[in-house]
Coordinates of C-alpha atoms in Angstrom, one line a residue:
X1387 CA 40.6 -44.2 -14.9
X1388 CA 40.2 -42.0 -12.0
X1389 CA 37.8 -43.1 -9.6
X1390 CA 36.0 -41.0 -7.3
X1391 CA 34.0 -42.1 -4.5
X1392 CA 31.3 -40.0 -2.9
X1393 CA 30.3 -41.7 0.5
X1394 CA 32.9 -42.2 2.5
X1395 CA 33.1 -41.2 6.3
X1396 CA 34.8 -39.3 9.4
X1397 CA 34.0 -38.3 12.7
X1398 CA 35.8 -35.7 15.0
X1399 CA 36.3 -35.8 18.7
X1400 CA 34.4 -33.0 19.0
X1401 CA 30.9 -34.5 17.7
X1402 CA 32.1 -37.5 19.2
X1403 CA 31.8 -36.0 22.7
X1404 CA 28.6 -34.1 21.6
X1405 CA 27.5 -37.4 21.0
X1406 CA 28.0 -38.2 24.1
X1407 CA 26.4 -35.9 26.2
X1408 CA 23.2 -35.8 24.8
X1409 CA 20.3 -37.5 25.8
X1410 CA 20.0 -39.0 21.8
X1411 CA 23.0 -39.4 21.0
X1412 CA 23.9 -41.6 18.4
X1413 CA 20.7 -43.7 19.9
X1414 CA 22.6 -46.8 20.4
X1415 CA 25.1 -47.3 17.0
X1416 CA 28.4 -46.1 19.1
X1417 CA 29.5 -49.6 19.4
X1418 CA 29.9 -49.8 15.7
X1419 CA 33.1 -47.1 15.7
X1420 CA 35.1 -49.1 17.8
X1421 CA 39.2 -50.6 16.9
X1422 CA 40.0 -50.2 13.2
X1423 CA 36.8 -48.5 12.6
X1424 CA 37.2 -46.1 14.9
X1425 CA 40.8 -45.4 14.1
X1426 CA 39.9 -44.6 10.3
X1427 CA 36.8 -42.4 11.3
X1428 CA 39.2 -40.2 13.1
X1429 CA 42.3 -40.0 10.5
X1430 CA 41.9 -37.3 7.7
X1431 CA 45.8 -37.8 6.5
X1432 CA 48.4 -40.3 5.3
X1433 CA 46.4 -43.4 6.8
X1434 CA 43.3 -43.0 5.1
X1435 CA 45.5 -42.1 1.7
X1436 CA 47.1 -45.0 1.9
X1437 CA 44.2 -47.2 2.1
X1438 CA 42.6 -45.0 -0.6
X1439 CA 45.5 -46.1 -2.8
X1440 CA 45.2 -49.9 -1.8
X1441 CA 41.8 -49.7 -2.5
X1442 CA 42.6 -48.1 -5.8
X1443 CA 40.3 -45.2 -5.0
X1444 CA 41.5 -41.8 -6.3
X1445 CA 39.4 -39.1 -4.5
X1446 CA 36.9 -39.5 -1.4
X1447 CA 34.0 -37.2 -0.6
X1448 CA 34.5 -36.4 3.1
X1449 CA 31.0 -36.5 4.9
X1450 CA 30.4 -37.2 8.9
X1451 CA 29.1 -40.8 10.0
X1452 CA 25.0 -41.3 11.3
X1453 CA 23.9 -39.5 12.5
X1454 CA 25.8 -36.5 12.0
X1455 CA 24.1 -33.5 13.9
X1456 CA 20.7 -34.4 13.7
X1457 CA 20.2 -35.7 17.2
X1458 CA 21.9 -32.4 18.9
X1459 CA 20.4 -29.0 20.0
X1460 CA 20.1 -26.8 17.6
X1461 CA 22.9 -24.2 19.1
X1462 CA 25.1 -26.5 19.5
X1463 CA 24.8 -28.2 16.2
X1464 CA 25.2 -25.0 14.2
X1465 CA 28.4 -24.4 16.2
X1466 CA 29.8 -28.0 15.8
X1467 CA 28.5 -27.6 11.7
X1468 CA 30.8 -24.1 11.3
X1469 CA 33.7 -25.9 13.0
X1470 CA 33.2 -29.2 11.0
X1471 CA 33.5 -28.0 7.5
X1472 CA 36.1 -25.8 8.3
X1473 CA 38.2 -28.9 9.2
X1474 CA 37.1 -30.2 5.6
X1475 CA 37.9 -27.3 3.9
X1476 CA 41.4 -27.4 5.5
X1477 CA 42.1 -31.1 4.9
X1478 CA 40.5 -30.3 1.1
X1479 CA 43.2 -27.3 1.4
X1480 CA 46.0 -30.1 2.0
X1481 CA 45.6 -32.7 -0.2
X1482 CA 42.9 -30.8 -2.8
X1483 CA 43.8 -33.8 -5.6
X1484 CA 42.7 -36.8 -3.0
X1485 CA 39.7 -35.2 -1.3
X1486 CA 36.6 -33.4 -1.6
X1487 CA 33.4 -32.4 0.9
X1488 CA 30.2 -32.9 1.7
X1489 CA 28.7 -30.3 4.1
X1490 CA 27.2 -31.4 7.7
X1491 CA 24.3 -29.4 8.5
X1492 CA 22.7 -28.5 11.5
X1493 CA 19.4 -29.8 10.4
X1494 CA 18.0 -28.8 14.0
X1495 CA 18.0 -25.0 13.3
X1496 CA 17.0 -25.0 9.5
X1497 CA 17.0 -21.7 8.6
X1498 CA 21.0 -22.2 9.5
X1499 CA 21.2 -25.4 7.5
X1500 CA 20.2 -23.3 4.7
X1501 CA 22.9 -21.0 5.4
X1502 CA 25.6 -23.4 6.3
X1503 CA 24.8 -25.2 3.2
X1504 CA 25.3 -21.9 0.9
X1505 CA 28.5 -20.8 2.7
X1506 CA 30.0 -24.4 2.2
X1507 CA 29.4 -24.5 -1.3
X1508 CA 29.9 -20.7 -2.0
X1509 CA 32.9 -20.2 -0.1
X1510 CA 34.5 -23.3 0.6
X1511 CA 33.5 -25.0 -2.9
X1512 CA 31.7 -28.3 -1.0
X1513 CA 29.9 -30.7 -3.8
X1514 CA 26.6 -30.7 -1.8
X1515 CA 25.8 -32.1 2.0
X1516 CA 25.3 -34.9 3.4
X1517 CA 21.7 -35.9 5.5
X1518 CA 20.8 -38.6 8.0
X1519 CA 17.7 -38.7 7.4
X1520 CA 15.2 -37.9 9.9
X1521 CA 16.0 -34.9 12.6
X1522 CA 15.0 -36.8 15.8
X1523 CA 11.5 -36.8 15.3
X1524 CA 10.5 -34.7 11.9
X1525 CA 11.1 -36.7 8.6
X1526 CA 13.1 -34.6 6.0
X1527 CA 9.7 -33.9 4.1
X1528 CA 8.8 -31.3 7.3
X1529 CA 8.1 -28.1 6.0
X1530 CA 10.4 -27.0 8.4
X1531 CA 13.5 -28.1 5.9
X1532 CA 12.2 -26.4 3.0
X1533 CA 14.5 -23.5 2.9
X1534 CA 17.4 -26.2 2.8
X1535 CA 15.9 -28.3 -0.2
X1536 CA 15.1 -24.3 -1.6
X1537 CA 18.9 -23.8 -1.2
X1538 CA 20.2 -26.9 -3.0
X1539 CA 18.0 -26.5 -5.8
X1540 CA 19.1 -22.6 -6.2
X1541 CA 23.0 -23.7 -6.1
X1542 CA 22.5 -26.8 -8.4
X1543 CA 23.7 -29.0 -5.7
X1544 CA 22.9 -32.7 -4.9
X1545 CA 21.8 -34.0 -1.2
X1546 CA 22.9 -37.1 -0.2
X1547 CA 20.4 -39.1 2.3
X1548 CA 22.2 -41.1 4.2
X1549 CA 20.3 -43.5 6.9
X1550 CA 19.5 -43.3 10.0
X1551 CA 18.5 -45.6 12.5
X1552 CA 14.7 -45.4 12.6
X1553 CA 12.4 -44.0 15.5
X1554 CA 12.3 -45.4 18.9
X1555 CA 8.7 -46.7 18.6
X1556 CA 8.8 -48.0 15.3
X1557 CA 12.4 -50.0 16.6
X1558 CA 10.2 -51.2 19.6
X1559 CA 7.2 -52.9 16.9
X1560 CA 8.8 -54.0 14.0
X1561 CA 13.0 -54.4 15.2
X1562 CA 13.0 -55.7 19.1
X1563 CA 12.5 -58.8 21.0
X1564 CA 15.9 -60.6 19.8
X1565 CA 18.7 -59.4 22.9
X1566 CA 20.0 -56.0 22.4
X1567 CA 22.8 -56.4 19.9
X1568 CA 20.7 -58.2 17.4
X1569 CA 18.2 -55.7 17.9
X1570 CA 20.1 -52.7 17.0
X1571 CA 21.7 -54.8 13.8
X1572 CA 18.2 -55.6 12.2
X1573 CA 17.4 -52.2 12.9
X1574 CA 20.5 -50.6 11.5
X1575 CA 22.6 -52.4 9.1
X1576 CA 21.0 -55.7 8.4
X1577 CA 17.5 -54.0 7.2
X1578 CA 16.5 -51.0 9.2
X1579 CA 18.5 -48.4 7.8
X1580 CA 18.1 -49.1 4.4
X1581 CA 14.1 -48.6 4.7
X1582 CA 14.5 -45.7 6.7
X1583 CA 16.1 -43.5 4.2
X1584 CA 14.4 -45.3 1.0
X1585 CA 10.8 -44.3 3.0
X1586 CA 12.5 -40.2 3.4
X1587 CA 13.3 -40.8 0.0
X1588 CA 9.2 -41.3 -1.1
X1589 CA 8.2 -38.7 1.6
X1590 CA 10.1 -36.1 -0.6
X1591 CA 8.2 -37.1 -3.4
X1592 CA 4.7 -37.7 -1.9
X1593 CA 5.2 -34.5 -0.3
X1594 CA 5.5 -32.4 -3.2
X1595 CA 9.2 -31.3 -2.9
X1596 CA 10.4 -32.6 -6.5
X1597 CA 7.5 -30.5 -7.8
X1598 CA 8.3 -27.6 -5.5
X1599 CA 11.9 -28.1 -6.9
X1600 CA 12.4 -30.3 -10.0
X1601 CA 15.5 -29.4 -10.2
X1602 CA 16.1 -31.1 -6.4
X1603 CA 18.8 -34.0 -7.3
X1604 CA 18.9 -36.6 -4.3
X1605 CA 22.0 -39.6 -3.7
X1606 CA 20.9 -42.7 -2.4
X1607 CA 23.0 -45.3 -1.4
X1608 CA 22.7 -49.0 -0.9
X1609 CA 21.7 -49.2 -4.6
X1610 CA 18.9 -47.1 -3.9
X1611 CA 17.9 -48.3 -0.1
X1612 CA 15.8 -50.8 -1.2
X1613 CA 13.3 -48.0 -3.1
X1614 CA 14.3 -49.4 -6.6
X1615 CA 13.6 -53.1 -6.6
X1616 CA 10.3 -52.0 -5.3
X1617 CA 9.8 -49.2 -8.5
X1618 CA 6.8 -51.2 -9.8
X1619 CA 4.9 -51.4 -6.7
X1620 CA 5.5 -47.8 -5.8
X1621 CA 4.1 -47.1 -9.1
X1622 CA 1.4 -47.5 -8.2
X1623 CA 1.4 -44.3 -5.9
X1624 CA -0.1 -42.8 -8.7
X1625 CA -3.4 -44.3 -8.6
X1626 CA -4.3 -42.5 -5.0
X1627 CA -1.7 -39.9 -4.4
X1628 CA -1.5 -36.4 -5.9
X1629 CA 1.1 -36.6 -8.1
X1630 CA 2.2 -34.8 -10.7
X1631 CA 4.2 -37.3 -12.5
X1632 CA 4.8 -40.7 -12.3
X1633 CA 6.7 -42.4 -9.7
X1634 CA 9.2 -43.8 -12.3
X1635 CA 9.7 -40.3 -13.3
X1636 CA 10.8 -38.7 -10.2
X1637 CA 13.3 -41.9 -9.8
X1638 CA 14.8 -41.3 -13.4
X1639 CA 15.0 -37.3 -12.8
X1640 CA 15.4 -36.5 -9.0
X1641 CA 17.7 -39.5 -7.7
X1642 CA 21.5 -40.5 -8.3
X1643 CA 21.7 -44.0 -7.0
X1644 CA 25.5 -45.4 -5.2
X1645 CA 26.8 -49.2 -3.9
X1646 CA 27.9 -47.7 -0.6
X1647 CA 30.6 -50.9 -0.9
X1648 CA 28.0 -53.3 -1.8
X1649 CA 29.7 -55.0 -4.8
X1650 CA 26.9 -56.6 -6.4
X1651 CA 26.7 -56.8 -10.5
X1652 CA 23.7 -58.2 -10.1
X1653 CA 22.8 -54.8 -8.2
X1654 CA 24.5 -52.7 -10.4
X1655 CA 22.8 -54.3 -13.7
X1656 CA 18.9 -53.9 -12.2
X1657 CA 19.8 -50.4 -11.4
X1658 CA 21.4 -49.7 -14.7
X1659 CA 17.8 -51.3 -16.0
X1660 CA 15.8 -48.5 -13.8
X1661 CA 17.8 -45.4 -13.9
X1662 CA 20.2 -45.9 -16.7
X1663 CA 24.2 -45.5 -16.9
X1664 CA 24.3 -41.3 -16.5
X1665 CA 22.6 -41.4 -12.8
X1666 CA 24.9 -44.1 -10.8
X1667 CA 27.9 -42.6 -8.8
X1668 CA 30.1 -44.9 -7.0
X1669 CA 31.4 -44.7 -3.5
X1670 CA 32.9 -47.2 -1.3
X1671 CA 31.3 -46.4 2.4
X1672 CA 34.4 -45.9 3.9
X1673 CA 35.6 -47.6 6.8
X1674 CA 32.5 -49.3 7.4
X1675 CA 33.0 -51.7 4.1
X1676 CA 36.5 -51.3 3.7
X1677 CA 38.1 -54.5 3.1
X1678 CA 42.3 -55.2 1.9
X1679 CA 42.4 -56.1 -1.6
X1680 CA 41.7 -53.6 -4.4
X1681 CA 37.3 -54.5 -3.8
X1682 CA 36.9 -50.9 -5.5
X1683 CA 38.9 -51.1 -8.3
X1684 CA 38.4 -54.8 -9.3
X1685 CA 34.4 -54.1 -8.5
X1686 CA 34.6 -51.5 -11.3
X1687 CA 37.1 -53.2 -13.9
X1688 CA 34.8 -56.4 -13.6
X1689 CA 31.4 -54.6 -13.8
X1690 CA 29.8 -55.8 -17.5
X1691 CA 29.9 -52.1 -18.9
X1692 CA 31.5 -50.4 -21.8
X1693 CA 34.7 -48.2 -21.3
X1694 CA 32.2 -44.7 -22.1
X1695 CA 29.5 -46.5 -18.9
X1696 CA 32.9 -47.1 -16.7
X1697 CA 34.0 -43.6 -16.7
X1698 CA 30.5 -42.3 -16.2
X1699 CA 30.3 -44.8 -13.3
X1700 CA 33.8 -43.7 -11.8
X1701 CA 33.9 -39.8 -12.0
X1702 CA 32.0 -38.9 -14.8
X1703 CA 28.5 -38.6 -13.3
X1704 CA 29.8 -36.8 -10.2
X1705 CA 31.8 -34.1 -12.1
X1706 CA 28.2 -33.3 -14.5
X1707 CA 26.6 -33.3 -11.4
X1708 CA 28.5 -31.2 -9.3
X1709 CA 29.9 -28.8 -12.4
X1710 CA 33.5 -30.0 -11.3
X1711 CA 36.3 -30.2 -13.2
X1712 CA 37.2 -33.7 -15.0
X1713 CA 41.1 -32.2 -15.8
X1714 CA 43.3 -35.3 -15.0
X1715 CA 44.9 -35.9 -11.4
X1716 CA 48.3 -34.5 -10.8
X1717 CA 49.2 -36.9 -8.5
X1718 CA 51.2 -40.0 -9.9
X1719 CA 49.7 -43.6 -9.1
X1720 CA 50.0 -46.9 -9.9
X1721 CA 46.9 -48.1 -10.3
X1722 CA 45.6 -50.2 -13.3
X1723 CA 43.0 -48.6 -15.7
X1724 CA 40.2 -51.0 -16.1

């Protein structure tokens, strides 16, 4: 059974040093891309193959680790976004059986994310683009992105939002007072981050862009960054906000929901339960979850679904989604078929 997984991460040395020279940056996560992590953000070849393989993953979605290009200048970010996906496209171009692409977008000039976005997908045949959330200090519901969000809805492609570490002030309330390193992991992988881009998530919708563009189709990882256990309460949007359908609805109709590595049936059945076996992808959150052992494979062989809900689950969602073809690999593997 061929498995795809569609959130799995690089950086370049290029962003890396963009990175560093602003005055944002990656606004205090760098020490999270450091010794093995580090090493796998920057290998696009055999290394990452071979874990791929050991991992029993077939094909990985290339996108670039928080928070992308949003915290750069907008000049600079449309430069570094052109010279990104070009070095997708050409590691797509070497191994095109093992490796597909998200696009990175310079969210900072959004008339060119627009753009960038269309190129990608038009010319270098991308499955959609990857978002950090927030662009430094406008959510992604800023009229601002419109023409982006306008863009994937005309090509029929899906937006993954990714998190991102929240704002500075709401970090000072609600994620400080703890030493600096504890800090920056409540705000970030412990709890932060996955509120941050389930909150973008309900901004989209309380802001009218699923009407705008029902066709929109948002990823969320995490199992849904915490937006789906909550479904009932946010119901109740409805009551006080101008909606035109209910919140359930935009859930079951505008989101794909992915584990990001987090292999939890438990998880996996109360989404099944909300949004039903044809709108869960899988991915793996390559390196940052990456552990020896087959975790990938054996998460899906041991998942309480039938054979039809595993290959939905494994490719089948992401090739509907992204109108891609679900011909068989040509590469040879050895990998068991759950």
């Amino acid at each position: 059974m061929k498995l795809i997984a569609i959130e799995e991460h690089f950086v370049t040395t290029e962003i890396r040093a963009a990175w560093a020279a602003s005055s944002i940056g990656q606004e205090g996560v760098a020490g999270f891309d450091r010794g093995d992590i580090e090493e796998r953000l920057n290998d696009l070849g055999q290394g990452r193959i071979a874990l791929m393989d050991e991992g029993g993953v077939d094909v990985q979605v290339l996108s670039v680790t928080t928070p992308a290009l949003h915290n750069l200048e907008p000049e600079e970010s449309v430069t570094l976004a052109r010279r990104t996906n070009d070095l997708v496209a050409a590691t797509i171009a070497n191994h095109p059986t093992r490796f597909q692409g998200f696009a990175t977008l310079p969210t900072a000039a959004p008339a060119d994310a627009a753009l960038e976005l269309e190129r990608c997908v038009q010319r270098l045949g991308f499955a959609g683009a990857m978002l950090c959330g927030r662009t430094r200090e406008k959510n992604l519901d800023h009229p601002d992105l419109r023409p982006l969000f306008a863009t994937a809805a005309k090509l029929g492609v899906p937006l993954f939002v990714h998190p991102q570490i929240p704002q500075r002030a709401v970090r000072d309330v609600y994620y400080s007072g703890f030493g600096e390193l504890t800090d920056t992991a409540f705000a970030t992988f412990a709890l932060g981050w996955h509120y941050e881009a389930g909150i973008q998530f309900v901004r989209l919708m309380l802001a009218g862009v699923f009407d705008q563009y029902p066709d929109l189709q948002i990823v969320l990882g995490h199992w849904g960054e915490v937006v789906l256990f909550y479904l009932e309460r946010l119901n109740s949007l409805a009551r006080v906000a101008e909606l035109q359908r209910p919140v359930s609805d935009y859930v079951r109709q505008n989101l794909y929901v992915t584990p990001s590595g987090m292999w939890s049936q438990s998880y996996l059945q109360r989404t099944l339960e909300l949004v039903g076996p044809e709108r869960i992808l899988f991915s793996t959150d390559y390196p940052y979850q990456y552990r020896p052992g087959g975790g990938a494979r054996s998460f899906l062989t041991d998942a309480a679904l039938s054979i039809e809900q595993k290959e939905l689950f494994a490719h089948g969602n992401w090739e509907r989604l992204t109108h891609s073809s679900s011909s068989p690999r040509s590469l040879q593997t050895n990998q068991q078929t759950p």
